[in-house]
mmCIF file of N, CA and C in Angstrom:
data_model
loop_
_atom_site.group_PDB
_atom_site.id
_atom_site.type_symbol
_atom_site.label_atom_id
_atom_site.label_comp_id
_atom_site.label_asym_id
_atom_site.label_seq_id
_atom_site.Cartn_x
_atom_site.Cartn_y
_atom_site.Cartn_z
ATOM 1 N N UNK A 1 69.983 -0.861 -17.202
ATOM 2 C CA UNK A 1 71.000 -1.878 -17.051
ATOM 3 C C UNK A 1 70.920 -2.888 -18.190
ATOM 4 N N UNK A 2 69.588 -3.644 -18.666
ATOM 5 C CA UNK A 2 69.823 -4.342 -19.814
ATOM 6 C C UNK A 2 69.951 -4.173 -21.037
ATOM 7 N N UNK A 3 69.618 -2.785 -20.969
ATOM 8 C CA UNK A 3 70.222 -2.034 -22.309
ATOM 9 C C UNK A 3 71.353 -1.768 -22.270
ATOM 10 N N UNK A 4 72.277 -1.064 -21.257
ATOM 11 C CA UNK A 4 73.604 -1.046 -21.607
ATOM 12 C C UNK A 4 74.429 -2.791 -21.641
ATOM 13 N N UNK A 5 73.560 -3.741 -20.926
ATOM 14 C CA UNK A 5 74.552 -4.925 -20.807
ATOM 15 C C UNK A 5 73.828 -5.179 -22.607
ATOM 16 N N UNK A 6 72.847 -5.499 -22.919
ATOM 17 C CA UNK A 6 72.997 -5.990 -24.239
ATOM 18 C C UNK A 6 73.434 -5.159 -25.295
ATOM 19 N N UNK A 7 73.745 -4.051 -25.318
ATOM 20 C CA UNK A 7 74.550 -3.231 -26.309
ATOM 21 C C UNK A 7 75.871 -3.490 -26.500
ATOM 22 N N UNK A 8 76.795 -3.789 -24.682
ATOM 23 C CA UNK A 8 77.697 -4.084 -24.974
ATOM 24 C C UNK A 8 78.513 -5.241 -26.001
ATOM 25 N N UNK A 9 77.490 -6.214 -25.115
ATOM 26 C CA UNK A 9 77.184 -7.430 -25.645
ATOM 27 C C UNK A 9 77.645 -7.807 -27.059
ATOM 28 N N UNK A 10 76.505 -6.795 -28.019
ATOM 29 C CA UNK A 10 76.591 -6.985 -29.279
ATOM 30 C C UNK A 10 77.671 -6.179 -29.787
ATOM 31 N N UNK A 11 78.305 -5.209 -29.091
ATOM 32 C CA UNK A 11 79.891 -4.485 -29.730
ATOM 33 C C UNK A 11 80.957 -5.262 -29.377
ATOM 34 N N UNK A 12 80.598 -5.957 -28.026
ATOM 35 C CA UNK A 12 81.604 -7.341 -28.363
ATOM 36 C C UNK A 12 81.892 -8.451 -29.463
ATOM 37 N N UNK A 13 80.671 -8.594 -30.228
ATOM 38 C CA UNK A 13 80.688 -9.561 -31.346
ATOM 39 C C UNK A 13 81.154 -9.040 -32.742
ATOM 40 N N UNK A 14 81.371 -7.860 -32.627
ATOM 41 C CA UNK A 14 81.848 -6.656 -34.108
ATOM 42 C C UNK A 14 83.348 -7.228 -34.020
ATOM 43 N N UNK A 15 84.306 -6.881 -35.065
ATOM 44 C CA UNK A 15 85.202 -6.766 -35.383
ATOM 45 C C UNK A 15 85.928 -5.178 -35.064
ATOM 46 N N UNK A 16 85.241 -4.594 -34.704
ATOM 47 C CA UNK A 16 85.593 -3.265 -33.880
ATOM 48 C C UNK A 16 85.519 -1.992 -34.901
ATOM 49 N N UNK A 17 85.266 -2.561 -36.332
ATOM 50 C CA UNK A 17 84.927 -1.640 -37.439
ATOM 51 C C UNK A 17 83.286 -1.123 -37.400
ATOM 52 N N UNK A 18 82.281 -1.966 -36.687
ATOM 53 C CA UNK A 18 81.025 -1.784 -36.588
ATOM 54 C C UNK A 18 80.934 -0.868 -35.484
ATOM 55 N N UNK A 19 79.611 -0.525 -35.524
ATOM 56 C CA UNK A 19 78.721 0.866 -34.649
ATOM 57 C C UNK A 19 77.547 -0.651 -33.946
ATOM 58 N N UNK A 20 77.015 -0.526 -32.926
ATOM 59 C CA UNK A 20 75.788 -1.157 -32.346
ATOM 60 C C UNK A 20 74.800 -0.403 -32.055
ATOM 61 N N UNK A 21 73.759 -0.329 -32.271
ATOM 62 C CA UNK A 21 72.405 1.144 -32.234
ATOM 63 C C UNK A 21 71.023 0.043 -31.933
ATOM 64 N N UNK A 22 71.098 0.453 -30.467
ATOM 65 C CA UNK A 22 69.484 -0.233 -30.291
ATOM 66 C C UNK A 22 68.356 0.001 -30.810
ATOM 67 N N UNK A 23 67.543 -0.691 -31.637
ATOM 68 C CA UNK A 23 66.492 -0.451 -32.222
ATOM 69 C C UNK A 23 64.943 -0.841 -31.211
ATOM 70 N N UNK A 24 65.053 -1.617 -30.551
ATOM 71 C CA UNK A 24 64.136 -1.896 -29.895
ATOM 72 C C UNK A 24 64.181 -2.692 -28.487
ATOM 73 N N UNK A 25 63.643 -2.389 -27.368
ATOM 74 C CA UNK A 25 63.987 -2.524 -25.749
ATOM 75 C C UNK A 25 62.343 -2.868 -25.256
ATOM 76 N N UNK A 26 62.557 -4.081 -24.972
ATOM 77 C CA UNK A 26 61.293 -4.548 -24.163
ATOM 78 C C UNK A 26 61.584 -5.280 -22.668
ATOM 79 N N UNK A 27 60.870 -4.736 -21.466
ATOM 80 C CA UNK A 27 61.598 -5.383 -19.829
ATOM 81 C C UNK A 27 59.972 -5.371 -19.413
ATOM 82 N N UNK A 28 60.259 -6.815 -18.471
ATOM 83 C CA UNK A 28 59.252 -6.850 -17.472
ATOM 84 C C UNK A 28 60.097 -7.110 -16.365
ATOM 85 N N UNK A 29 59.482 -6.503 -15.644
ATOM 86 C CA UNK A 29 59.849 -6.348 -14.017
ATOM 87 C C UNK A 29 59.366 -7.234 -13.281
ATOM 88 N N UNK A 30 59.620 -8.438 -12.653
ATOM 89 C CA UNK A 30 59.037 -9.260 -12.064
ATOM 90 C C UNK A 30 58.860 -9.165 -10.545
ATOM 91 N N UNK A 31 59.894 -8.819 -10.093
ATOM 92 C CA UNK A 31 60.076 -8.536 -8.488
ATOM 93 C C UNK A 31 61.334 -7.089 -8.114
ATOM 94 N N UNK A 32 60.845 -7.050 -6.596
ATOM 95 C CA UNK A 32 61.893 -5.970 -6.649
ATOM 96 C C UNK A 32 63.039 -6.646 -5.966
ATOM 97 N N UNK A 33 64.397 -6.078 -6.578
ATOM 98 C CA UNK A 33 65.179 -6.686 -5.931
ATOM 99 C C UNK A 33 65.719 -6.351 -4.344
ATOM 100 N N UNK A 34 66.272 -7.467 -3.914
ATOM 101 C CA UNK A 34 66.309 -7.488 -2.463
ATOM 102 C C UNK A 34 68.166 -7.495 -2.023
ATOM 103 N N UNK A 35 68.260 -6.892 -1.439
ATOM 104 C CA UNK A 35 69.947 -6.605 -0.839
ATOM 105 C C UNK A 35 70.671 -5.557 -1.713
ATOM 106 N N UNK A 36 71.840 -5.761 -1.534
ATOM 107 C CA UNK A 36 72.979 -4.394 -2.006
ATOM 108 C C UNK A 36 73.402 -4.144 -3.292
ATOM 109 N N UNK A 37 73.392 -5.607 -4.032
ATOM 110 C CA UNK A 37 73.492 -5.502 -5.646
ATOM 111 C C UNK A 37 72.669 -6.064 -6.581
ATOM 112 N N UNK A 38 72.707 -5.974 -7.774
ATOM 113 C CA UNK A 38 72.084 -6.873 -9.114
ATOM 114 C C UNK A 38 73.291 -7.391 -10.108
ATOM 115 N N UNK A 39 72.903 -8.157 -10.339
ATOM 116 C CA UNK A 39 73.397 -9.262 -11.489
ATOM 117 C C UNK A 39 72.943 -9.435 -13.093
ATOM 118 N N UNK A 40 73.457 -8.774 -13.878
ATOM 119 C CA UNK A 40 72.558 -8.794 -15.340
ATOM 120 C C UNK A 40 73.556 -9.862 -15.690
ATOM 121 N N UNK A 41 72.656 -10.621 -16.590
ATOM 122 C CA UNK A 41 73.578 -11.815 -17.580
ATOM 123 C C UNK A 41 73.063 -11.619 -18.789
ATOM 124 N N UNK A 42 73.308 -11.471 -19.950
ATOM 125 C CA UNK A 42 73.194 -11.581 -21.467
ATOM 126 C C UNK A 42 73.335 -12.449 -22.491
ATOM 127 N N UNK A 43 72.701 -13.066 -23.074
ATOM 128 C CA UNK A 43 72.936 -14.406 -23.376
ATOM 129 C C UNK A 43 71.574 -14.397 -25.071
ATOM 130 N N UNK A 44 72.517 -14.199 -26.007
ATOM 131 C CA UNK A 44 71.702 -13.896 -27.333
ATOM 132 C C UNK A 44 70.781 -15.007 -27.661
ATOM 133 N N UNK A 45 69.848 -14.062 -28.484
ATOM 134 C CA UNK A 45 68.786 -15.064 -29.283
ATOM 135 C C UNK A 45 69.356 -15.429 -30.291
ATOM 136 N N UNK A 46 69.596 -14.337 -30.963
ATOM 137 C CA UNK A 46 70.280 -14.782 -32.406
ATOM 138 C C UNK A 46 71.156 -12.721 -32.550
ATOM 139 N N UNK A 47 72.214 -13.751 -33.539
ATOM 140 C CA UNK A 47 73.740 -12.888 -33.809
ATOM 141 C C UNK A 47 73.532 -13.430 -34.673
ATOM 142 N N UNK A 48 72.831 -11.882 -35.816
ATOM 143 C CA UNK A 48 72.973 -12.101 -37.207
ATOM 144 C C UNK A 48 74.314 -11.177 -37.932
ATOM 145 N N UNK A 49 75.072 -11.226 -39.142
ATOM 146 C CA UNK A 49 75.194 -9.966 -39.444
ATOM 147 C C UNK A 49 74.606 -8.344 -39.354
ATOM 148 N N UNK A 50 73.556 -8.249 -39.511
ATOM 149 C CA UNK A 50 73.020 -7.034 -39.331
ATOM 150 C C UNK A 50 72.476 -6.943 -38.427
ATOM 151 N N UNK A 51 71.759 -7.672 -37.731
ATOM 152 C CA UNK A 51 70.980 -7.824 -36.204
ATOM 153 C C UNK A 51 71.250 -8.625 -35.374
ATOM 154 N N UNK A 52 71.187 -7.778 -33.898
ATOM 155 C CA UNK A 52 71.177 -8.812 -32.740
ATOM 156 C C UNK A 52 69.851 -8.969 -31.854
ATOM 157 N N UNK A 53 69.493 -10.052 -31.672
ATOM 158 C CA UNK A 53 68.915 -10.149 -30.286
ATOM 159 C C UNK A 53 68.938 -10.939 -29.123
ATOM 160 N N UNK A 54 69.288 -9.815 -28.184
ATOM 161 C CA UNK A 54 70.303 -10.226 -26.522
ATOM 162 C C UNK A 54 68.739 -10.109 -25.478
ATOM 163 N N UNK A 55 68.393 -11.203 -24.751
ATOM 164 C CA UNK A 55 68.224 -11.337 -23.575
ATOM 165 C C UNK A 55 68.950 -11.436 -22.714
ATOM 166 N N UNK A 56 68.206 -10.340 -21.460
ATOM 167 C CA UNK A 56 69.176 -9.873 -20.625
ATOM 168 C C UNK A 56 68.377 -10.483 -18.886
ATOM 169 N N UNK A 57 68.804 -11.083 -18.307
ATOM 170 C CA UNK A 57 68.231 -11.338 -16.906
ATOM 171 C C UNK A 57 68.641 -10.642 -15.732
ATOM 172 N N UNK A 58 68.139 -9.854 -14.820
ATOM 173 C CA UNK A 58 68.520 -9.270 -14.254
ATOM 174 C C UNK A 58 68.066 -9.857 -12.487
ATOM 175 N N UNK A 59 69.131 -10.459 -12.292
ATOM 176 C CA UNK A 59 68.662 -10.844 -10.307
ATOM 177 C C UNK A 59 69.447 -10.724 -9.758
ATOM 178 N N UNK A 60 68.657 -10.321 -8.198
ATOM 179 C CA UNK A 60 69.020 -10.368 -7.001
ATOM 180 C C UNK A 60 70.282 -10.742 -6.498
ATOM 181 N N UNK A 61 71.269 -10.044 -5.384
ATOM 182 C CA UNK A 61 72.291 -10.999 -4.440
ATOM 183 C C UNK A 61 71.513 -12.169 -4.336
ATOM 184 N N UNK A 62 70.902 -12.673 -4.299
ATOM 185 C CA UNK A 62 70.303 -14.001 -3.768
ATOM 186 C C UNK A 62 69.579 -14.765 -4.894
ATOM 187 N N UNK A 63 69.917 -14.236 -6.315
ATOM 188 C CA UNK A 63 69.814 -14.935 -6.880
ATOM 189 C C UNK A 63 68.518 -15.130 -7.431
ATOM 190 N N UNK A 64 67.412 -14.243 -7.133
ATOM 191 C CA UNK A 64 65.542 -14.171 -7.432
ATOM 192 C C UNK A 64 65.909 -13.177 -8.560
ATOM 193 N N UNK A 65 65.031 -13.574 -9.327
ATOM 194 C CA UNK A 65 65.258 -13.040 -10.609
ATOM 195 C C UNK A 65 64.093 -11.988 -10.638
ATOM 196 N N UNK A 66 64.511 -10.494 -11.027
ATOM 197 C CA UNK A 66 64.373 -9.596 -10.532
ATOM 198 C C UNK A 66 63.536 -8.936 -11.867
ATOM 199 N N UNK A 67 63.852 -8.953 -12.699
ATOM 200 C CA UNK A 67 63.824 -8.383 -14.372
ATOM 201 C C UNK A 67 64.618 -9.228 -15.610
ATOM 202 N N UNK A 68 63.523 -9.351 -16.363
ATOM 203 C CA UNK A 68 63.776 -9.781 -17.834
ATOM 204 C C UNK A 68 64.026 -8.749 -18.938
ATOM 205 N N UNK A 69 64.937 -8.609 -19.623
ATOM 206 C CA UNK A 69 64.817 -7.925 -20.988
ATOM 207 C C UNK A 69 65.198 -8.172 -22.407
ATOM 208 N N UNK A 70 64.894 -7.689 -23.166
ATOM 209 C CA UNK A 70 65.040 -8.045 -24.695
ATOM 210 C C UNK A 70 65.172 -7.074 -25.233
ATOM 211 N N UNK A 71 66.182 -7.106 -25.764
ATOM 212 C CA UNK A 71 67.062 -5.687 -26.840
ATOM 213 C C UNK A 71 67.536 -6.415 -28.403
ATOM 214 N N UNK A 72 66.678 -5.857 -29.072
ATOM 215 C CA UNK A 72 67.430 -5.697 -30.585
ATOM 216 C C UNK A 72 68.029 -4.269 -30.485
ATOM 217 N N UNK A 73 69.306 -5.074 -31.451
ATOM 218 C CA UNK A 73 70.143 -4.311 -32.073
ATOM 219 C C UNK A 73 70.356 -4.481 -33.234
ATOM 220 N N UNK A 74 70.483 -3.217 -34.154
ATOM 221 C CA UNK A 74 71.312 -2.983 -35.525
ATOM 222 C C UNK A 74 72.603 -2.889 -35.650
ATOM 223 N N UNK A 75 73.486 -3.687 -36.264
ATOM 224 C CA UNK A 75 75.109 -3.419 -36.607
ATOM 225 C C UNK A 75 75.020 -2.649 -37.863
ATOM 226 N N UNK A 76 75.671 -1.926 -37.583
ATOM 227 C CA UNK A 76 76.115 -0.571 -38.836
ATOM 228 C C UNK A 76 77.718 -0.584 -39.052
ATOM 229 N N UNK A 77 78.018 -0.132 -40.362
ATOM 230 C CA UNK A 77 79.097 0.144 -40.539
ATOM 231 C C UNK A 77 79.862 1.686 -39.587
ATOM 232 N N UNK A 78 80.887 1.825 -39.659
ATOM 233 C CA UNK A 78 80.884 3.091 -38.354
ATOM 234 C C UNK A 78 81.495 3.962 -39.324
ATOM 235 N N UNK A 79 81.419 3.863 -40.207
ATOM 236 C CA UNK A 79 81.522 5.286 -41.047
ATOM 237 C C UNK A 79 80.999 6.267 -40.570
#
């Protein structure tokens, strides 16, 4: 989940001519989540030209925060 939410993330910030290619994915799991859904939010470190890096939070219906993650990404041309 926080890999696809921070990938999106960063193909949202392209001009739609760029490619987004995760280079590196780090999650700690803090708790398990409790009830019927999860909640990822994405919210960048830094949006460079060539690199992104998106922290991603992942909690609970109730709001207990469930999982942390951190995704770099590479922007490429999409040739």
């Amino acid at each position: 989940l926080a890999e696809s939410i921070g990938s999106v993330a960063g193909y949202l910030c392209t001009q739609g001519d760029q490619k987004v290619v995760g280079l590196e994915i780090n999650a700690n799991h803090v708790r398990k989540a409790q009830g019927s859904y999860v909640i990822g939010r994405a919210e960048f470190i830094h949006k460079g030209h060539r690199t992104h890096v998106v922290s991603v939070n992942v909690t609970d219906e109730f709001g207990n925060l469930a999982s942390v993650g951190r995704i770099t990404n590479v922007v490429l041309p999409k040739s």
